[in-house]
mmCIF file of C-alpha atoms in Angstrom:
data_model
loop_
_atom_site.group_PDB
_atom_site.id
_atom_site.type_symbol
_atom_site.label_atom_id
_atom_site.label_comp_id
_atom_site.label_asym_id
_atom_site.label_seq_id
_atom_site.Cartn_x
_atom_site.Cartn_y
_atom_site.Cartn_z
ATOM 1 C CA GLY A 9 41.671 40.273 10.114
ATOM 2 C CA GLY A 10 41.127 42.747 6.952
ATOM 3 C CA LYS A 11 39.472 45.537 8.904
ATOM 4 C CA GLY A 12 42.749 46.614 10.280
ATOM 5 C CA PHE A 13 44.174 47.745 6.971
ATOM 6 C CA ALA A 14 45.404 51.180 6.761
ATOM 7 C CA LEU A 15 42.800 52.374 4.020
ATOM 8 C CA VAL A 16 40.106 51.210 6.582
ATOM 9 C CA MET A 17 41.866 54.017 9.061
ATOM 10 C CA VAL A 18 42.585 56.574 6.306
ATOM 11 C CA LEU A 19 38.774 56.535 5.293
ATOM 12 C CA GLY A 20 37.605 56.087 8.744
ATOM 13 C CA GLY A 21 36.120 52.765 8.318
ATOM 14 C CA PRO A 22 34.871 50.950 11.712
ATOM 15 C CA ILE A 23 37.385 48.735 13.243
ATOM 16 C CA PRO A 24 35.252 45.760 14.697
ATOM 17 C CA ALA A 25 35.306 45.592 18.746
ATOM 18 C CA ALA A 26 36.232 42.370 20.710
ATOM 19 C CA HIS A 27 33.892 39.553 20.852
ATOM 20 C CA THR A 28 32.051 39.149 24.176
ATOM 21 C CA SER A 29 34.593 36.633 25.284
ATOM 22 C CA GLY A 30 37.322 39.417 25.084
ATOM 23 C CA HIS A 31 39.510 38.352 22.173
ATOM 24 C CA ALA A 32 40.115 39.879 19.160
ATOM 25 C CA PRO A 33 37.358 39.376 16.241
ATOM 26 C CA HIS A 34 38.703 37.202 13.331
ATOM 27 C CA ARG A 35 37.277 34.926 10.610
ATOM 28 C CA GLU A 36 36.591 31.436 10.958
ATOM 29 C CA THR A 37 34.665 30.076 8.015
ATOM 30 C CA PRO A 38 33.286 31.338 4.665
ATOM 31 C CA PRO A 39 29.688 32.572 4.265
ATOM 32 C CA ALA A 40 26.888 29.938 4.105
ATOM 33 C CA SER A 41 26.353 31.083 0.401
ATOM 34 C CA ALA A 42 29.650 29.623 -0.348
ATOM 35 C CA GLY A 43 28.610 26.122 0.655
ATOM 36 C CA GLY A 44 31.574 25.536 2.671
ATOM 37 C CA GLN A 45 33.716 25.105 -0.639
ATOM 38 C CA GLU A 46 36.827 27.522 -1.202
ATOM 39 C CA GLU A 47 37.434 26.160 -4.816
ATOM 40 C CA GLY A 48 36.130 29.088 -6.918
ATOM 41 C CA LEU A 49 34.930 31.306 -3.873
ATOM 42 C CA MET A 50 37.570 33.945 -4.404
ATOM 43 C CA VAL A 51 36.755 34.489 -7.961
ATOM 44 C CA GLU A 52 33.136 34.730 -6.815
ATOM 45 C CA ILE A 53 34.314 37.480 -4.316
ATOM 46 C CA VAL A 54 36.243 39.392 -6.845
ATOM 47 C CA GLN A 55 33.088 39.416 -9.154
ATOM 48 C CA LYS A 56 30.854 40.553 -6.428
ATOM 49 C CA ILE A 57 33.347 43.468 -5.932
ATOM 50 C CA ARG A 58 33.375 44.066 -9.619
ATOM 51 C CA SER A 59 29.310 44.094 -9.638
ATOM 52 C CA LEU A 60 29.668 46.758 -6.810
ATOM 53 C CA CYS A 61 31.492 49.244 -9.125
ATOM 54 C CA ASN A 62 28.665 49.784 -11.534
ATOM 55 C CA HIS A 63 31.191 50.990 -14.056
ATOM 56 C CA SER A 64 34.666 49.987 -15.562
ATOM 57 C CA LEU A 65 36.811 52.794 -13.905
ATOM 58 C CA PHE A 66 38.421 49.845 -11.936
ATOM 59 C CA GLU A 67 38.756 47.212 -14.455
ATOM 60 C CA LYS A 68 42.219 47.951 -15.819
ATOM 61 C CA ALA A 69 44.831 49.797 -14.354
ATOM 62 C CA PRO A 70 45.496 53.387 -15.994
ATOM 63 C CA ASP A 71 46.875 53.575 -19.347
ATOM 64 C CA PRO A 72 50.463 54.149 -19.059
ATOM 65 C CA THR A 73 50.300 56.254 -22.357
ATOM 66 C CA LYS A 74 47.912 58.639 -20.917
ATOM 67 C CA LYS A 75 48.845 58.643 -17.233
ATOM 68 C CA ALA A 76 52.511 58.379 -17.383
ATOM 69 C CA ASP A 77 53.054 60.013 -14.004
ATOM 70 C CA TYR A 78 50.922 57.296 -12.270
ATOM 71 C CA TYR A 79 53.585 54.994 -12.705
ATOM 72 C CA MET A 80 56.859 54.625 -11.363
ATOM 73 C CA PRO A 81 59.571 54.835 -13.817
ATOM 74 C CA ASP A 82 61.366 51.774 -14.761
ATOM 75 C CA SER A 83 58.785 49.533 -12.826
ATOM 76 C CA GLY A 84 57.330 48.010 -15.861
ATOM 77 C CA GLY A 85 53.805 49.294 -15.071
ATOM 78 C CA ARG A 86 53.854 47.331 -11.568
ATOM 79 C CA LYS A 87 54.545 50.220 -9.360
ATOM 80 C CA THR A 88 52.896 53.209 -8.779
ATOM 81 C CA ALA A 89 54.955 56.976 -8.531
ATOM 82 C CA TRP A 90 54.145 56.917 -4.919
ATOM 83 C CA GLY A 91 55.702 53.067 -4.382
ATOM 84 C CA THR A 92 52.577 50.971 -3.981
ATOM 85 C CA SER A 93 51.657 48.002 -6.307
ATOM 86 C CA VAL A 94 49.325 48.575 -9.123
ATOM 87 C CA VAL A 95 46.021 46.647 -8.726
ATOM 88 C CA SER A 96 43.024 46.395 -10.833
ATOM 89 C CA LEU A 97 39.719 44.169 -10.871
ATOM 90 C CA GLN A 98 41.112 42.128 -13.865
ATOM 91 C CA GLU A 99 44.153 41.554 -12.108
ATOM 92 C CA MET A 100 42.448 40.496 -8.935
ATOM 93 C CA GLU A 101 40.381 38.172 -10.881
ATOM 94 C CA THR A 102 43.512 36.909 -12.651
ATOM 95 C CA ARG A 103 45.058 36.237 -9.273
ATOM 96 C CA ALA A 104 41.903 34.269 -7.919
ATOM 97 C CA ARG A 105 41.673 32.055 -10.938
ATOM 98 C CA ALA A 106 45.396 31.268 -10.643
ATOM 99 C CA GLY A 107 44.919 30.386 -7.040
ATOM 100 C CA GLU A 108 47.007 32.905 -5.627
ATOM 101 C CA TYR A 109 44.105 33.674 -2.939
ATOM 102 C CA ASP A 110 43.659 29.958 -2.041
ATOM 103 C CA GLY A 111 44.512 28.561 1.366
ATOM 104 C CA PHE A 112 42.738 29.295 4.508
ATOM 105 C CA TRP A 113 39.797 31.519 4.616
ATOM 106 C CA GLU A 114 41.123 34.213 6.756
ATOM 107 C CA HIS A 115 44.421 34.243 4.890
ATOM 108 C CA ASP A 116 42.397 34.543 1.565
ATOM 109 C CA MET A 117 40.257 37.150 2.530
ATOM 110 C CA SER A 118 43.107 39.310 3.970
ATOM 111 C CA LYS A 119 44.871 39.010 0.506
ATOM 112 C CA VAL A 120 41.806 40.132 -1.258
ATOM 113 C CA GLU A 121 41.142 42.800 1.125
ATOM 114 C CA LYS A 122 44.732 43.866 0.772
ATOM 115 C CA ASP A 123 44.501 43.915 -3.130
ATOM 116 C CA LEU A 124 41.218 45.745 -3.014
ATOM 117 C CA ASN A 125 42.247 48.318 -0.597
ATOM 118 C CA LEU A 126 45.456 48.994 -2.338
ATOM 119 C CA MET A 127 43.168 49.575 -5.603
ATOM 120 C CA ILE A 128 40.972 52.107 -3.848
ATOM 121 C CA LEU A 129 44.014 53.644 -1.966
ATOM 122 C CA ASN A 130 45.830 54.320 -5.246
ATOM 123 C CA ALA A 131 42.788 55.815 -6.764
ATOM 124 C CA ILE A 132 42.399 58.340 -3.888
ATOM 125 C CA PHE A 133 45.941 59.144 -3.782
ATOM 126 C CA TYR A 134 45.989 59.892 -7.604
ATOM 127 C CA PHE A 135 42.684 61.486 -8.333
ATOM 128 C CA ASN A 136 41.683 64.840 -7.000
ATOM 129 C CA ARG A 137 38.530 64.808 -4.697
ATOM 130 C CA SER A 138 36.393 66.249 -7.836
ATOM 131 C CA HIS A 139 37.661 63.575 -10.091
ATOM 132 C CA PRO A 140 34.858 60.883 -11.053
ATOM 133 C CA VAL A 141 37.684 57.974 -10.205
ATOM 134 C CA TYR A 142 38.121 59.359 -6.794
ATOM 135 C CA LYS A 143 34.264 59.496 -5.970
ATOM 136 C CA ALA A 144 34.057 56.050 -7.468
ATOM 137 C CA ALA A 145 36.624 54.863 -5.154
ATOM 138 C CA ARG A 146 35.064 56.419 -1.926
ATOM 139 C CA ARG A 147 31.823 54.810 -3.187
ATOM 140 C CA LEU A 148 33.443 51.256 -3.687
ATOM 141 C CA HIS A 149 34.889 51.637 -0.435
ATOM 142 C CA ALA A 150 31.723 52.137 1.266
ATOM 143 C CA ALA A 151 29.870 49.316 -0.754
ATOM 144 C CA THR A 152 32.590 46.822 0.087
ATOM 145 C CA THR A 153 32.889 47.825 3.738
ATOM 146 C CA GLU A 154 29.215 46.936 3.792
ATOM 147 C CA MET A 155 29.642 43.871 1.956
ATOM 148 C CA GLN A 156 32.648 42.521 4.519
ATOM 149 C CA ASN A 157 30.058 43.556 7.516
ATOM 150 C CA GLN A 158 27.483 41.307 6.014
ATOM 151 C CA TRP A 159 29.973 38.408 5.566
ATOM 152 C CA ASP A 160 31.559 39.075 9.250
ATOM 153 C CA SER A 161 28.127 38.564 10.723
ATOM 154 C CA MET A 162 27.828 35.251 8.931
ATOM 155 C CA LEU A 163 31.028 33.716 10.453
ATOM 156 C CA VAL A 164 31.421 31.788 13.242
ATOM 157 C CA CYS A 165 34.324 32.255 15.781
ATOM 158 C CA ARG A 166 35.966 29.189 16.900
ATOM 159 C CA VAL A 167 36.237 30.458 20.576
ATOM 160 C CA CYS A 168 32.645 31.905 20.695
ATOM 161 C CA ARG A 169 30.423 29.270 19.099
#
């Protein structure tokens, strides 16, 4: 599941406990609001993440002409100076619309969470604690963690049901 990503540990987010049956928690089905249809669900999730931002700081990657030190030289703007992939909300929505997140629900969410966590982590690594983007990244992490917790509570475990 997505809560085990390094970012959650870096930011001190909760790691879910095992179910009452003792097995590790996992996702089984999409939220009820999705109506059981995965087509377009990942786009809807990315748009929900965007709505939690309340601003455009994460809409696009930093401008290479203004933040050249953000990027790894000769990476074509695809890698950060510290070696991670560059991710933005615009890129996430493009991936969702192209079907790059389509497949099994748990796998889809893991890919979305990975990109989201990487986008937040990149902001935290690059900007200092007093910078508005750093602060926005921390708020976005808190908001999306709450969103994930709500969805997790609606999901049904195939072992526990």
